[in-house]
Short mmCIF file of C-alpha atoms in Angstrom, two decimals:
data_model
loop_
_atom_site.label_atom_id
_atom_site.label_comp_id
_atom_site.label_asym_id
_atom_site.label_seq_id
_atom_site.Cartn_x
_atom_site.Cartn_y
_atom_site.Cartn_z
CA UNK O 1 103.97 113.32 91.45
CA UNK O 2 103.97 117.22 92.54
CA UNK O 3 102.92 117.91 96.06
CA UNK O 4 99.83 119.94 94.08
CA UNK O 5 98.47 116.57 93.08
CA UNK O 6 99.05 114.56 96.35
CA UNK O 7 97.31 117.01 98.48
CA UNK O 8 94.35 117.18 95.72
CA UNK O 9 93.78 113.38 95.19
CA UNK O 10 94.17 112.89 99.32
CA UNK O 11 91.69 115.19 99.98
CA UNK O 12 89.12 113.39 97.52
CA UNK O 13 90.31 109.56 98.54
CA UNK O 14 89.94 110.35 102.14
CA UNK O 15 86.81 112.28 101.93
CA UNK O 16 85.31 109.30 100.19
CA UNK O 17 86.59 106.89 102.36
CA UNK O 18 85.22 108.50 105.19
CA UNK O 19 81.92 109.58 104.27
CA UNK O 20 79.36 106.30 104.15
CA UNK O 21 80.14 104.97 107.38
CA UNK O 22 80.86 108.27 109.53
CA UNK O 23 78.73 111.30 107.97
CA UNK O 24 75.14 108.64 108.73
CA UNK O 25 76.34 108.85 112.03
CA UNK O 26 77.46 112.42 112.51
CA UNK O 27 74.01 113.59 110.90
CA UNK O 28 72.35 110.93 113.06
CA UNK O 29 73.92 111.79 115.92
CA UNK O 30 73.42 115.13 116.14
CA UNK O 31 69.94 115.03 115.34
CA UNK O 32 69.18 114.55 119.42
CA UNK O 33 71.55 116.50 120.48
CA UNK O 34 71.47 120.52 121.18
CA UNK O 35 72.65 122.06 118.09
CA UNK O 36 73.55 126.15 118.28
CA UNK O 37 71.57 128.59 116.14
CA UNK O 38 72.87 128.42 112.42
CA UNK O 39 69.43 130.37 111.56
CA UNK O 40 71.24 133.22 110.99
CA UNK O 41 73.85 134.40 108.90
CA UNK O 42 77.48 133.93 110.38
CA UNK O 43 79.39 137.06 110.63
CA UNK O 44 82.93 137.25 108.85
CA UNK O 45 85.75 138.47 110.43
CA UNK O 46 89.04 139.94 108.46
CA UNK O 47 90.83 136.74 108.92
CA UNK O 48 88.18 135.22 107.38
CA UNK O 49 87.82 136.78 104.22
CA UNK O 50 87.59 133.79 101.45
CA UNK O 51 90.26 134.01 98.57
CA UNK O 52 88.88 131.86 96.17
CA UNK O 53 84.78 131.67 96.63
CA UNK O 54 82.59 134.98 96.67
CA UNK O 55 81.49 136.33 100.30
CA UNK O 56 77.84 134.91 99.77
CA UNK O 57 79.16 131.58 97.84
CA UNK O 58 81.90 131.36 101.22
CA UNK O 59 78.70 132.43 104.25
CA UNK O 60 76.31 129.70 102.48
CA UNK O 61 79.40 126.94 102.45
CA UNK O 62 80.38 127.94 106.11
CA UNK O 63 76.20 127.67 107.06
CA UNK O 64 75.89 124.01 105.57
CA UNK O 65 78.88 122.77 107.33
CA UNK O 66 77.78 123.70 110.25
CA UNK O 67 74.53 122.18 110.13
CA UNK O 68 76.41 119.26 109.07
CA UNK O 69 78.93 119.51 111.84
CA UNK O 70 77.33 121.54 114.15
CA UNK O 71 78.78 122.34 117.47
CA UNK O 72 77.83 119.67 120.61
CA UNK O 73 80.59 118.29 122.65
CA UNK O 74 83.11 119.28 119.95
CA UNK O 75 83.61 122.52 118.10
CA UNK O 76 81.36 123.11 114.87
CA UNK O 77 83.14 122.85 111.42
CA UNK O 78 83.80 126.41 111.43
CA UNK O 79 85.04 126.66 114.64
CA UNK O 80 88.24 124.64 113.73
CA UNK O 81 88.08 126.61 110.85
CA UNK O 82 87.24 124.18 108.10
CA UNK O 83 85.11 126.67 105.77
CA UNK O 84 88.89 128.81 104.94
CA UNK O 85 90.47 125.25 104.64
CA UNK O 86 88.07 124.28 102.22
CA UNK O 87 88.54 128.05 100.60
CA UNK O 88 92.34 127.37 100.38
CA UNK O 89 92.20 124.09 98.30
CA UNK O 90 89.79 125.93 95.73
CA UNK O 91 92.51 128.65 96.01
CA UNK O 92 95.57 127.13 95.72
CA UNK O 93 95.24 122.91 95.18
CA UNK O 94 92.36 121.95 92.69
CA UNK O 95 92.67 122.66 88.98
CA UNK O 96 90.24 125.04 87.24
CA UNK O 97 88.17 121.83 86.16
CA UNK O 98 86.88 120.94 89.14
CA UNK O 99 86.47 124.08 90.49
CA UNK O 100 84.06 125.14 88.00
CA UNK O 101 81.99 121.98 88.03
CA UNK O 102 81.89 122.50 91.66
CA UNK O 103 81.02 126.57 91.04
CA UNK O 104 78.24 125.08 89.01
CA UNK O 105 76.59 122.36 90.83
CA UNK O 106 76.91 124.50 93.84
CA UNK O 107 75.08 127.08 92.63
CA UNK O 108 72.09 124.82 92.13
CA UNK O 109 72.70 123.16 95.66
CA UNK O 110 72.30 127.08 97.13
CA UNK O 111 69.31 127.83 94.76
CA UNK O 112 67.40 124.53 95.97
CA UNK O 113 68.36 125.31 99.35
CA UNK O 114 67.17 129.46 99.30
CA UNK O 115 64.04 127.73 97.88
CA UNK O 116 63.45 125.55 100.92
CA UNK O 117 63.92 128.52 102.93
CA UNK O 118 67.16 126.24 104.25
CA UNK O 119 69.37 129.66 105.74
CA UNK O 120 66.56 131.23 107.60
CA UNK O 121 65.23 127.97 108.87
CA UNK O 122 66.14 126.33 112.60
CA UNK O 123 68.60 124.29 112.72
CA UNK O 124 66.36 121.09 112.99
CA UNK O 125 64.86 122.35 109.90
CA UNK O 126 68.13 122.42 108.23
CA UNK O 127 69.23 119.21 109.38
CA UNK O 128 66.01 117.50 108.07
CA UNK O 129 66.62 119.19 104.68
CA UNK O 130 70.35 117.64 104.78
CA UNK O 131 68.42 114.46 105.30
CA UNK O 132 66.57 114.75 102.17
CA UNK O 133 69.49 115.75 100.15
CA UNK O 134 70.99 112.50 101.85
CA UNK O 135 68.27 110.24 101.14
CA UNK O 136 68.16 111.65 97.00
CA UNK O 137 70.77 108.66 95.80
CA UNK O 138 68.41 107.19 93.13
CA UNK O 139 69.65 110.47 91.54
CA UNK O 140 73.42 110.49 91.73
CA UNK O 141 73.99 112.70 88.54
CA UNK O 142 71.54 115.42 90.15
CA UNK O 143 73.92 118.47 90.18
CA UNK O 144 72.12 119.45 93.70
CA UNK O 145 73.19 115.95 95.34
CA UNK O 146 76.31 115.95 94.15
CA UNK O 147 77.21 119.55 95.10
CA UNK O 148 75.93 118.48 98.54
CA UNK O 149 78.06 115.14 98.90
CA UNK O 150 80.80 116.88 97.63
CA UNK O 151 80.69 119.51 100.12
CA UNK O 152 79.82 116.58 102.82
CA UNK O 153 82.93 115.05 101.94
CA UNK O 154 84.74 117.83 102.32
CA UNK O 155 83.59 119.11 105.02
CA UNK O 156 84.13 116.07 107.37
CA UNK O 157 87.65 115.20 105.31
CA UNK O 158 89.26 118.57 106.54
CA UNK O 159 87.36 118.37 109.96
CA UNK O 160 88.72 115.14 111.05
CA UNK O 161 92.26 116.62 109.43
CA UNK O 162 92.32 119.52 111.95
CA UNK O 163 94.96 119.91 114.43
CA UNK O 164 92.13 120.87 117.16
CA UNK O 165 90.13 117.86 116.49
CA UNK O 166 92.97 115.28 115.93
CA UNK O 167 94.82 116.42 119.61
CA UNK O 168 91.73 116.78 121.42
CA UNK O 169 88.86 114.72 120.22
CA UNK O 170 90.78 111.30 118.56
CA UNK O 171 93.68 109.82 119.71
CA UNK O 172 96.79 111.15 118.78
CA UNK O 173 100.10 110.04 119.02
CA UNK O 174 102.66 112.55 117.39
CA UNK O 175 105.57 110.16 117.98
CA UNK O 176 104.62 106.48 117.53
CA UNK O 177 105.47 104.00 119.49
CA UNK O 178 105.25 100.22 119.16
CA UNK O 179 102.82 98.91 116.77
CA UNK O 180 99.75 96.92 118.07
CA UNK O 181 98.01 95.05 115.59
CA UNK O 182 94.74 94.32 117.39
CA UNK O 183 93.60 96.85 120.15
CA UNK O 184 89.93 97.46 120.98
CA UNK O 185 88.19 100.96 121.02
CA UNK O 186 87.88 100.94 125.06
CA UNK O 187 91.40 100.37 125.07
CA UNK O 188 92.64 103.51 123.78
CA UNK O 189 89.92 105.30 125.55
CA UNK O 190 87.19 105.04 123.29
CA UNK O 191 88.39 107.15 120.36
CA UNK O 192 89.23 107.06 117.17
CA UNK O 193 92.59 107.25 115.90
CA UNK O 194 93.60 110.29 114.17
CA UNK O 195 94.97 110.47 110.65
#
């Protein structure tokens, strides 16, 4: 197996495996917490210029991330630069397939969402909208829920995958030592383990 095809399938396993559990309490989480203004548009800078998705395809990604992961006591999903992560495995790791079914179902994710008034709304708004998306599972083949748990995934896959959030927010070890079969939370200091 290629490194091409690795990198693909463990970016879908491990989004997957992450998402029940951890995105309910992300979303839930952040619900009470301050959130920063994603109301508006967020500005691009040259470093940030997508390779793959179209400047108003890439803003709307990098606007729903961040109302999924917005910032609180850690960065926001874009801060740690997820949004040109997720841009760079459209670019350069998942075949022309997927990325049209994605192309597709996102456009009717963005459509439902411009209809909802979703990028000009506050961000409790938004969050609320996510909700609904969230709570739409009696339709799993609806091209707007999957674009969205797709994204989801995705979004919280390459998040927890970041350098910034694996040294500073979960625990990180970059040479292991001994292995302990059965630790609890509070002792490692109440994080999780990064990948």
């Amino acid at each position: 197996m290629n490194r091409r095809k690795v990198l693909k399938y463990a970016a879908m396993v491990t989004g997957t495996a992450i998402c029940a559990p951890l995105t309910s309490a992300l979303l839930m989480g952040c619900s009470e917490q301050s959130v920063t203004d994603t109301a508006k548009p967020i500005p691009l800078t040259a470093s940030q210029v997508p390779e793959f998705f179209d400047r108003e395809t890439f803003e709307a990604i990098t606007q729903i991330m961040d109302t999924i992961l917005p910032k609180t006591d850690s960065p926001s999903a874009s801060e740690v630069k997820v949004h040109l992560i997720m841009d760079n495995m459209f670019h350069k790791v998942f075949d022309e397939k997927y990325r049209q079914r994605f192309l597709k179902q996102f456009a009717h994710l963005n459509d439902y969402l411009a209809s909802n008034n979703f990028y000009h709304a506050d961000p409790q708004a938004q969050l609320k909208q996510l909700h609904r998306l969230e709570a739409m599972t009696s339709e799993p083949e609806n091209p707007v829920y999957r674009a969205y748990i797709d994204l989801k995934q995705q979004t919280i896959s390459y998040y927890l995958s970041t350098e910034e959030i694996g040294e500073n927010y979960l625990n990180y070890l970059p040479i292991p030592g001994g292995y302990t079969p059965c630790v609890t939370v509070a002792e490692v200091g109440g994080k999780a383990w990064a990948e």
